[in-house]
XYZ file of C-alpha atoms in Angstrom:
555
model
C -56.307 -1.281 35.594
C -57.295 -4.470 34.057
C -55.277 -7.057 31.836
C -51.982 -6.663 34.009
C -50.197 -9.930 35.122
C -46.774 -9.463 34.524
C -46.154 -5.578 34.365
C -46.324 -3.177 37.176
C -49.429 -0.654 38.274
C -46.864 1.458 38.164
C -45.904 1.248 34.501
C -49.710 2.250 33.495
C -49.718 5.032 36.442
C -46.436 6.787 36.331
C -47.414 7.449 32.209
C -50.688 8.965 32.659
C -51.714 12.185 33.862
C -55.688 11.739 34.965
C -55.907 12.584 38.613
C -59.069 11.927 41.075
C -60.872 15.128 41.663
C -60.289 16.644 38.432
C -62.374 17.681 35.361
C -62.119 14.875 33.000
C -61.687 15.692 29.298
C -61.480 13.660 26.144
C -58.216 15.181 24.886
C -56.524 14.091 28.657
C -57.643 10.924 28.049
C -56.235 10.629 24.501
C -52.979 11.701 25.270
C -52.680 9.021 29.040
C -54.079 6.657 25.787
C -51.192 7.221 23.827
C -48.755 7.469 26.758
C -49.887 4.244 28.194
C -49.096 2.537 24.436
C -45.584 4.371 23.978
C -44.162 2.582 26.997
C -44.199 -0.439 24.576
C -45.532 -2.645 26.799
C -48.621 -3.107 25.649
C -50.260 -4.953 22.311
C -53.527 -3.495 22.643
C -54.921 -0.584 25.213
C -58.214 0.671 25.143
C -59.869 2.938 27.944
C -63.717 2.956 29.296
C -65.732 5.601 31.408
C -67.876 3.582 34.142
C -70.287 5.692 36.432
C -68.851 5.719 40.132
C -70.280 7.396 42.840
C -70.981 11.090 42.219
C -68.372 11.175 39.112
C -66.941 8.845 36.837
C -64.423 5.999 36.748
C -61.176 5.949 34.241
C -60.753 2.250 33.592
C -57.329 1.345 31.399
C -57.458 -2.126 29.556
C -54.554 -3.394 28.095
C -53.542 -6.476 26.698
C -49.689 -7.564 27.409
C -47.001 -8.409 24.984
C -46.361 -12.034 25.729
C -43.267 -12.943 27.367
C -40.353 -14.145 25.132
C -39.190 -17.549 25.800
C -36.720 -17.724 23.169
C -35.076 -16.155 20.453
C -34.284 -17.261 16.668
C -32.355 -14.855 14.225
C -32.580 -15.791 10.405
C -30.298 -14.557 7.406
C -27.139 -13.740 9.404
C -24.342 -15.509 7.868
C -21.230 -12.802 8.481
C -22.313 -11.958 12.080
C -23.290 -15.186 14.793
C -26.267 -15.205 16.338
C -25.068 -14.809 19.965
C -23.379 -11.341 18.821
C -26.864 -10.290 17.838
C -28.726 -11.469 20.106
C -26.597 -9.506 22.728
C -26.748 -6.253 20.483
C -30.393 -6.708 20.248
C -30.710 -6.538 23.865
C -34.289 -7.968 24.815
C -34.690 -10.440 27.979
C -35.414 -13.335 27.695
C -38.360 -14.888 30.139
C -39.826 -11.319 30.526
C -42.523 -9.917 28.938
C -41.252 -8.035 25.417
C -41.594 -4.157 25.135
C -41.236 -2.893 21.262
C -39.610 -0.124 22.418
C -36.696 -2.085 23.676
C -36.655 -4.165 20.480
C -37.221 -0.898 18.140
C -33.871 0.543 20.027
C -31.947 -3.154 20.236
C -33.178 -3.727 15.966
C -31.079 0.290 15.512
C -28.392 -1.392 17.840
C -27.991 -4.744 15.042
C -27.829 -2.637 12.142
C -25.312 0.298 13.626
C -23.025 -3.283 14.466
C -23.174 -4.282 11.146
C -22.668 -0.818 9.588
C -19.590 -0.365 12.024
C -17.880 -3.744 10.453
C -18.701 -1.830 6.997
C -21.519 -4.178 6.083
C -23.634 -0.718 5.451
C -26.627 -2.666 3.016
C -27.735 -4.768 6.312
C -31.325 -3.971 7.345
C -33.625 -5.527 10.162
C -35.953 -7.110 7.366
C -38.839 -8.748 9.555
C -39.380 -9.209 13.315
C -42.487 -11.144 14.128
C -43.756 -13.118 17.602
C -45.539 -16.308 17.291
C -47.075 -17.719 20.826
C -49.010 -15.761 23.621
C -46.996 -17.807 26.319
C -43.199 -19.320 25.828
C -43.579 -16.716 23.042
C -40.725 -16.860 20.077
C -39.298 -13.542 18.933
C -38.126 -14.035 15.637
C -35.724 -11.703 13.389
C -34.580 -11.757 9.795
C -31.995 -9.858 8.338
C -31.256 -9.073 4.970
C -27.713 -8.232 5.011
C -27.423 -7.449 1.370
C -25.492 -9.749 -0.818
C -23.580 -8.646 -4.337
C -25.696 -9.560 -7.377
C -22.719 -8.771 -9.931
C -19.745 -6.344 -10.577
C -19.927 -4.527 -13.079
C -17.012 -2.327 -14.478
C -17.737 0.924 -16.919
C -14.991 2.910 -18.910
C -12.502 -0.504 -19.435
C -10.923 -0.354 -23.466
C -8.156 -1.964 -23.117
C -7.912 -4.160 -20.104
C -9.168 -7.540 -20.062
C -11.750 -8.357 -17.514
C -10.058 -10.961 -15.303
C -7.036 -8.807 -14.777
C -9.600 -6.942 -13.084
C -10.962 -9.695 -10.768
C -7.905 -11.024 -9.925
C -8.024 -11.042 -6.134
C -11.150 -9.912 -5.969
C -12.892 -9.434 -2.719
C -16.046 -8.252 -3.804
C -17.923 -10.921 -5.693
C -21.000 -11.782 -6.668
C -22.991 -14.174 -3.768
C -20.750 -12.380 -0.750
C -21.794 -9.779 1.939
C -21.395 -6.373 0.133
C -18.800 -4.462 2.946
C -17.942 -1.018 2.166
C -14.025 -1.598 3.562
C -13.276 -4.408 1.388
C -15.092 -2.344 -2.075
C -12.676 0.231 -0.871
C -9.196 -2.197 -0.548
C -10.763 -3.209 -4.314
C -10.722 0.088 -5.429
C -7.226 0.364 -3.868
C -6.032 -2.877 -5.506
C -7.196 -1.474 -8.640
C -5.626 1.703 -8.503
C -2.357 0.161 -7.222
C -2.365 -1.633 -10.474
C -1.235 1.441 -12.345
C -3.591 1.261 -14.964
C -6.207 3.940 -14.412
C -6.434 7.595 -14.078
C -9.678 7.425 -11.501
C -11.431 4.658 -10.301
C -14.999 5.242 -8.764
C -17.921 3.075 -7.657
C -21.517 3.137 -6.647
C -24.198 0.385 -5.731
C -26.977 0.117 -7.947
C -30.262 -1.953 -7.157
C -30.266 -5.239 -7.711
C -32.983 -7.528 -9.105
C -34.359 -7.964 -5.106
C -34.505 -6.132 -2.188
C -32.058 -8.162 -0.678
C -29.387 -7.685 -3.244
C -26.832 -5.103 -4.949
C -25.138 -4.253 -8.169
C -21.663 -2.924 -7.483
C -20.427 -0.790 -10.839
C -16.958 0.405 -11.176
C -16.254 2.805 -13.243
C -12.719 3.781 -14.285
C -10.585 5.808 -16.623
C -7.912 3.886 -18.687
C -4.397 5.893 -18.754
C -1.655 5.073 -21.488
C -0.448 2.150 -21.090
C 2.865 2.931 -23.466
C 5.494 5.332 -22.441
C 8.705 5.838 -25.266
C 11.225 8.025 -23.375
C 14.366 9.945 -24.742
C 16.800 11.737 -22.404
C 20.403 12.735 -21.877
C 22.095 12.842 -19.036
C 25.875 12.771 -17.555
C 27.543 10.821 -14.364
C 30.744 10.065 -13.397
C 30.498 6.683 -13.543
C 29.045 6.757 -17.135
C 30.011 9.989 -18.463
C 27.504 11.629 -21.598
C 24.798 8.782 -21.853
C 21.867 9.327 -24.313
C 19.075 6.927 -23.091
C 16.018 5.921 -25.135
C 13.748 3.516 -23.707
C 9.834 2.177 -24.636
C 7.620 0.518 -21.934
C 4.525 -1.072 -22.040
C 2.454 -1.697 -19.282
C -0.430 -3.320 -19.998
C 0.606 -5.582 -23.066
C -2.720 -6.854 -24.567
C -4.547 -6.068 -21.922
C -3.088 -8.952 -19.396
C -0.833 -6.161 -17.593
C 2.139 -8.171 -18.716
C 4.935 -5.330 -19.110
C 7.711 -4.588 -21.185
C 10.886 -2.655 -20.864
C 13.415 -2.134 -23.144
C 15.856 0.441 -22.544
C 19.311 1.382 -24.450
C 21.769 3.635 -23.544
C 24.548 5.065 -25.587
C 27.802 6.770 -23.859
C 30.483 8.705 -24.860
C 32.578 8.359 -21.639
C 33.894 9.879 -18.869
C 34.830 13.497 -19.057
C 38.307 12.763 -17.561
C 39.160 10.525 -19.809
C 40.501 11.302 -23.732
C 38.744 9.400 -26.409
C 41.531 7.179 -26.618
C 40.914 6.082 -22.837
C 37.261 5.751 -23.325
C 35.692 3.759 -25.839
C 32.154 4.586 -26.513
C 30.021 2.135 -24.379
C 26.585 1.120 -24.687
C 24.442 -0.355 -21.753
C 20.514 -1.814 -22.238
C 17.963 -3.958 -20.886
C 15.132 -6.052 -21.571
C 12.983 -6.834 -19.007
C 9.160 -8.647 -18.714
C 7.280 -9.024 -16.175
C 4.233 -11.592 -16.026
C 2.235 -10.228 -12.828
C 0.085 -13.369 -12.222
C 0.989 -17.159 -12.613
C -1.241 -18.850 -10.042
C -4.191 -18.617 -7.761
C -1.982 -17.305 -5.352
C -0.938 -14.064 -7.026
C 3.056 -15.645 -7.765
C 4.343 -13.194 -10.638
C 7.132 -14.035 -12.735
C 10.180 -11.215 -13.896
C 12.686 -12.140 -16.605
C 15.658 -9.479 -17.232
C 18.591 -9.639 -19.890
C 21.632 -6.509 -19.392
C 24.948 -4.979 -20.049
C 25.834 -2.517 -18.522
C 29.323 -0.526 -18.959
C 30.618 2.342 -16.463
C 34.368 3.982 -15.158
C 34.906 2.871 -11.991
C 37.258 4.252 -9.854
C 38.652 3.140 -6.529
C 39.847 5.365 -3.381
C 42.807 4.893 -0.717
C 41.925 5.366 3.027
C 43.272 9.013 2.598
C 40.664 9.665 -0.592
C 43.086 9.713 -3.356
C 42.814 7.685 -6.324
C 44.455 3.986 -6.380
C 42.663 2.539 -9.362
C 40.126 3.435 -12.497
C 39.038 0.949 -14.373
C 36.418 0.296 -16.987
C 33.486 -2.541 -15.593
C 30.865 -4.343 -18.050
C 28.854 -6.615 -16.749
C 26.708 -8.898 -18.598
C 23.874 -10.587 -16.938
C 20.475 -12.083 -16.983
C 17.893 -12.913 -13.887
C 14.629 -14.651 -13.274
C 12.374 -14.208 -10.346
C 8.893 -15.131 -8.538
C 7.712 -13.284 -6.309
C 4.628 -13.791 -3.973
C 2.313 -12.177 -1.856
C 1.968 -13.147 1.691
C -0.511 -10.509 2.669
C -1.938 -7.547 1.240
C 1.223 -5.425 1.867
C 3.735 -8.112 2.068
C 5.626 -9.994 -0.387
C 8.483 -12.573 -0.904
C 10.548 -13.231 -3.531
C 13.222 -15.768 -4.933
C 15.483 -14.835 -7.662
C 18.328 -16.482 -9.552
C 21.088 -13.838 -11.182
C 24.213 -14.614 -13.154
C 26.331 -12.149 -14.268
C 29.680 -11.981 -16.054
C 31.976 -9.291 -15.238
C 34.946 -7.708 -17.014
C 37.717 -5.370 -16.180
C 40.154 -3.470 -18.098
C 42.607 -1.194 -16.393
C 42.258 2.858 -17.401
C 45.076 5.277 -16.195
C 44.783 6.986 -12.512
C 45.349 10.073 -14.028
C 44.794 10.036 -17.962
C 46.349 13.821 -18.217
C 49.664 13.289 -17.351
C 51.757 12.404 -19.984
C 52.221 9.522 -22.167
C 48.940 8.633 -21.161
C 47.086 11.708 -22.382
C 48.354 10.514 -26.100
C 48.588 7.097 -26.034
C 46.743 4.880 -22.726
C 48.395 1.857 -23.623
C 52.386 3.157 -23.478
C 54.240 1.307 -20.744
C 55.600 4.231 -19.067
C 51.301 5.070 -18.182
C 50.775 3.124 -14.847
C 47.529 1.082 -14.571
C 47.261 -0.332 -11.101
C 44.599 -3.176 -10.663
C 41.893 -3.151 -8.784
C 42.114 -4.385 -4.651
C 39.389 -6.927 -5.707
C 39.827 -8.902 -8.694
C 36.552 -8.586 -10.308
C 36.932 -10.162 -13.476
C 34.482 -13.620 -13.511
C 31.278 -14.789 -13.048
C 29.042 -14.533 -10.264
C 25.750 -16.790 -10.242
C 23.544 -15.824 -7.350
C 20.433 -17.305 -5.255
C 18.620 -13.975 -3.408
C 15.856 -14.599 -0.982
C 14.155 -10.948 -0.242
C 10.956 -9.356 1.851
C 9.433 -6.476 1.417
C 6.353 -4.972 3.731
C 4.808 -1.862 2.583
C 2.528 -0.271 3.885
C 3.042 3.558 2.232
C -0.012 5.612 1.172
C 1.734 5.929 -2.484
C 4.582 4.204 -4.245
C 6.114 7.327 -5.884
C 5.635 10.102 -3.429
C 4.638 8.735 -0.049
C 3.487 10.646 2.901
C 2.676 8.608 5.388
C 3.306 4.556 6.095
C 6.761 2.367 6.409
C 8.312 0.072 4.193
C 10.776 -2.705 5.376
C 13.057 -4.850 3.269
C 15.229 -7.654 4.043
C 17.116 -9.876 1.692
C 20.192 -12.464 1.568
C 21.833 -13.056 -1.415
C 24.101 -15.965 -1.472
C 27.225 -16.917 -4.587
C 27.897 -20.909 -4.789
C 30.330 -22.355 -6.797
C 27.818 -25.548 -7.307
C 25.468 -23.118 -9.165
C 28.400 -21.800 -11.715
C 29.608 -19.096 -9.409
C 33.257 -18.390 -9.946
C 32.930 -16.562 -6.147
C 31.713 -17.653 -3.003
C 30.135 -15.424 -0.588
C 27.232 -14.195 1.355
C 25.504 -10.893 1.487
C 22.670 -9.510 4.008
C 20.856 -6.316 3.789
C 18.497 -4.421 6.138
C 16.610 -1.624 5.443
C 13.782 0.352 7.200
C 12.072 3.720 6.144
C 9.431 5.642 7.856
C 6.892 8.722 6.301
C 5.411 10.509 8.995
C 3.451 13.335 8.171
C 3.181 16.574 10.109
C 0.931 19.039 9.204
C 1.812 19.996 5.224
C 5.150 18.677 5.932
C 6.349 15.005 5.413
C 9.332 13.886 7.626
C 11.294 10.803 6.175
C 13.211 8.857 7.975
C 15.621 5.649 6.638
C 18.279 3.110 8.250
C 20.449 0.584 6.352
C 22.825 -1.997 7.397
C 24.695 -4.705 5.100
C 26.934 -7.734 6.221
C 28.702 -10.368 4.371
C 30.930 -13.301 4.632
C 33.096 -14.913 1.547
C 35.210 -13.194 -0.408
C 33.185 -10.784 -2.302
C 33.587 -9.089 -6.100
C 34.774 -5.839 -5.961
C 31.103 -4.751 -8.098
C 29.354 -6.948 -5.379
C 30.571 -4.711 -2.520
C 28.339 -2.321 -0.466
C 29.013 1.275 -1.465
C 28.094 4.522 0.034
C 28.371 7.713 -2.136
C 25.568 8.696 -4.840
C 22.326 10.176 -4.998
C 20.625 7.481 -3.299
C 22.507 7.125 0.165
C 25.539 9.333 1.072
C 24.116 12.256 -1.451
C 27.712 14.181 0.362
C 30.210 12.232 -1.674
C 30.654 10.770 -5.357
C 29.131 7.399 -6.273
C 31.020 4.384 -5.457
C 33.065 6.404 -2.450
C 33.643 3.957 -0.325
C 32.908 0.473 -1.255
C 33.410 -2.365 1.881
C 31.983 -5.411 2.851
C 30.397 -4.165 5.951
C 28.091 -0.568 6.061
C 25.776 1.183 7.850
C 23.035 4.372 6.522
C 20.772 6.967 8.433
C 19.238 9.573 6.062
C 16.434 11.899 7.390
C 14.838 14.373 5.660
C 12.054 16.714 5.393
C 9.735 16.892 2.477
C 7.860 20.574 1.804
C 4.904 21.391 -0.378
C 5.637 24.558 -2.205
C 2.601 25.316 -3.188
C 1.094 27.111 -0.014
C 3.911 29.906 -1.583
C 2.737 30.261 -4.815
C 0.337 28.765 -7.552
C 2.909 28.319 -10.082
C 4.597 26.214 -7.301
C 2.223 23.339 -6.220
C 3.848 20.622 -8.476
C 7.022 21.268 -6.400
C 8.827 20.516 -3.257
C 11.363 21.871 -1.019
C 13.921 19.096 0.380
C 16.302 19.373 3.166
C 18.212 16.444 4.600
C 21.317 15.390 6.803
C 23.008 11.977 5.488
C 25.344 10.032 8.003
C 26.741 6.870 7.276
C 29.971 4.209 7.260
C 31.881 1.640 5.597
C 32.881 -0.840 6.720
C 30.406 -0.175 9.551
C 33.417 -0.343 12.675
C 35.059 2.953 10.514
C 34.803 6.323 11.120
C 31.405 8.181 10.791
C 30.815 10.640 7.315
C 28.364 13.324 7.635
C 26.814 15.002 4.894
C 23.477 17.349 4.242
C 21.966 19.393 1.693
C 18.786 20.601 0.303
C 16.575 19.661 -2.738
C 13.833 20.271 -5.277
C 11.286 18.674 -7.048
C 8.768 18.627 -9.543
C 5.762 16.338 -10.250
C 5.776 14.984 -14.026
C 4.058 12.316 -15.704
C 7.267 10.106 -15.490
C 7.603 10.826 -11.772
C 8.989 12.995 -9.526
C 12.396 14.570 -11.070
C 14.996 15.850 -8.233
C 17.646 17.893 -8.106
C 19.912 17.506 -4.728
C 22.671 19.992 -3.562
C 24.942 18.054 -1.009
C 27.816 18.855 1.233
C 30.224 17.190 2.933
C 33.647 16.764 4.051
C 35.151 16.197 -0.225
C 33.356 19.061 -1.471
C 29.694 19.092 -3.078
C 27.573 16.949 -5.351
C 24.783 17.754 -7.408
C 22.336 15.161 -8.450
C 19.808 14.394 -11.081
C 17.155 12.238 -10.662
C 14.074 10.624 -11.501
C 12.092 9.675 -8.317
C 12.659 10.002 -4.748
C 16.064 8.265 -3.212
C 13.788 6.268 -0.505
């Protein structure tokens, strides 16, 4: 062997196969050649045939790789230098062997691949020096040249950047293209969203294109529909989501009633409830949207004794108008801060409407009219701080995720308030899927202090908590709510059946939260339609059964 200082004998002789004594051939010799190269030791080898004796000598010469002294990295900017270096794995003060820096070059780029940065190459790797040698490496990690979007009519282009991740200049990252895409989709807007990376004008850069499918952004709705709170309501309502482009939205809905049921004509005037509302999503640099709301809203209310029977119906309108900003704190967390007033009005309707003189004429002396517990009558101007954190896979039918709300909602007479009081409300809700099926579970509590409106009181009863019992069954200042349910996919039955699923559920609940326990349970359908999912529940309890109507899931 000659040219060896720093590596072993052994190196060169455990990689070649000549032995003494044998028949020497020039294909062995290639091969120990080749073997004596791939241990990556080596910058040069080269192998001579000198006369020895009565055969032939096998001489190896090799020239060393240098030793490395120190190493520089270039062109990292989202990954520091000592995390490469340690992924790159090559010694420093010992002679380098390619092989080594072939395998510790793979390890950079599968570290920068497995933080999503998937464009990142090992562009150069050079050694300058034959002693106190300098291993140098550049990487091109692949930086966004511009975003491009295909397939936008109506939208305007900054609604689309807003919060963007993915600009031009940064990293490209596969995760945050994807929370893009998400943020995209979340905003309602499109009926696919897709992307790809397309060369750039370099090497060393990327185009990112978007393309997406608008949706209808208008929706005009017409239904009819019946509740005991309400009685026949015809509803007509127009939104538009994406008003000018600048995903500003509009809502107006009206609803016209003909009363309750129970009630003659003469008991119940023909109400009519709407609302305005518009919603500006994006004030600041910070996300802060703004929502504006103008109502009136008219239903037959009706008020229970502790034994269930009927103390008091009476008709409620309340007029009222709102204004909140809410914020983002993170990407699935948001605050907001809202100021409500609200002017409510109460007029007294007969317990019982069929028993004579009030089935002819309401307003005869002889037809009793109790009040209300709570007077109600007044206006109630509100400040509500609220949380939400929400981290479900879909808005509108969510398999999997949690979503946690909090909010306090306080009355002050220095705002306006004709009532004082306090209100605080808890609620959790967990989507756990398990196999095709989607188990749901949800806890509420509610506390207050003050003296509180008989409208502003918690209530259990309805399609969206104790499905068991009528809306507005109990009403206290003080309740607590466990619903858990089961969510199935129909379609593994039948074709005709994959927009719809099974529901069965077990509500328990109280108010005020110290009282007795109500149990109720029941099963459910629904079916996936453009507005949403519509449900029908089938509850039952210890009053009877309700059957509800709905559009969207309760939680």
């Amino acid at each position: 062997m000659r040219g060896l200082e720093r590596v072993p004998v052994s190196v060169v002789l455990d990689s070649v196969g000549v032995r003494t004594g044998e028949l020497l051939s020039d294909e062995r010799l290639r091969a120990d050649l080749a073997a004596v190269v791939a241990t990556g030791w080596f910058a040069d080898a080269n192998v001579r045939i000198e006369p020895y004796r009565d055969g032939v000598r096998v001489v190896f010469l090799v020239v060393e790789n240098p030793p490395i002294a120190q190493i520089s990295v270039e062109g990292n900017t989202v990954i520091n230098t000592p995390e490469i270096v340690t992924a790159l794995n090559v010694p420093v003060g010992q002679v380098l062997n390619v092989i080594r820096l072939r395998d510790g070059a793979r390890a950079v780029e599968k570290l920068y691949e497995e933080r999503g940065f998937v464009l990142a190459r090992i562009a150069d790797v050079g050694v300058t020096g034959d002693v106190n040698a300098r291993l140098r490496v550049r990487i091109n990690e692949g930086r966004v040249e511009a975003v491009q979007y295909k397939g936008v009519v109506k939208t305007q282009r900054y609604v689309l950047d807003r919060g963007a991740v993915v600009v031009p200049g940064r990293v490209f990252n596969v995760n945050e293209l994807n929370a893009d895409l998400q943020r995209i989709f979340n905003l309602e807007l499109f009926e696919s969203i897709q992307a790809r990376p397309l060369p750039g004008s370099s090497p060393d850069q990327v185009i990112v294109e978007i393309e997406v499918k608008e949706q209808p952004s208008q929706q005009a709705r017409f239904a009819l529909g019946y509740s005991e709170r309400t009685g026949i309501v015809g509803m007509l309502e127009y939104t538009e989501k994406n008003w000018k482009g600048r995903l500003e939205q509009l809502s107006v809905r009206y609803e016209r009633g003909l009363g309750d049921r129970n009630v003659p004509s003469l008991t119940a005037p023909v109400a009519s409830n709407f609302s305005i509302t518009y919603r500006k999503p994006w004030l600041d640099a910070r996300g802060t949207a703004l929502e504006a709301s103008l109502y009136e809203a008219n239903s037959t209310e009706t008020e229970y004794a502790a034994d269930k029977t009927i103390v008091s119906r009476f008709h409620l309108n309340r007029l009222g108008s709102s204004i909140a900003l809410t914020r983002p704190i993170d990407p699935i967390t948001h605050a907001a801060l809202k100021l409500k007033s609200e002017r409510a009005l109460v007029d007294l309707l007969p317990v019982d409407p069929t028993v004579p003189p009030c089935d002819t004429d309401p307003d005869d002396p002889a037809c009793p009219k109790p009040p209300p517990t709570y007077i109600t009558s007044g206006r109630t101007v509100s400040l509500q701080l609220s949380g939400v954190r929400d981290s479900r896979d879909s808005r509108t039918s969510p398999t999997k995720g949690e979503r946690f709300g909090a909010s306090i909602d306080l009355a002050l007479p220095l705002i306006g308030s004709d009532f004082s009081f306090g209100k605080y409300y808890l609620e959790y809700t967990r989507y756990i899927p398990a196999g095709s099926f989607t188990l749901v579970g949800r806890a509420a509590v509610g506390f207050s202090h003050g003296t509180l409106p008989y409208h502003e009181l918690f209530t259990l009863g309805g399609p969206s908590s104790l499905r068991a019992y009528p809306f507005g069954y109990l009403r206290q200042p003080t309740f607590g709510l466990v619903n858990l349910e089961t969510r199935v996919p129909l379609g593994g039955l039948a074709t005709m059946l994959k927009e719809f699923v099974g529901i069965l559920y077990v509500d328990v609940g109280s108010a005020p939260i110290s009282s007795s326990i109500l149990l109720g349970y029941g099963a459910g359908i629904s079916v996936k339609t453009p507005v949403g999912p519509i449900r029908i529940d089938y509850a039952i309890g210890s009053e009877g059964t309700q059957t509800w109507i709905s559009i969207g899931h309760p939680f």
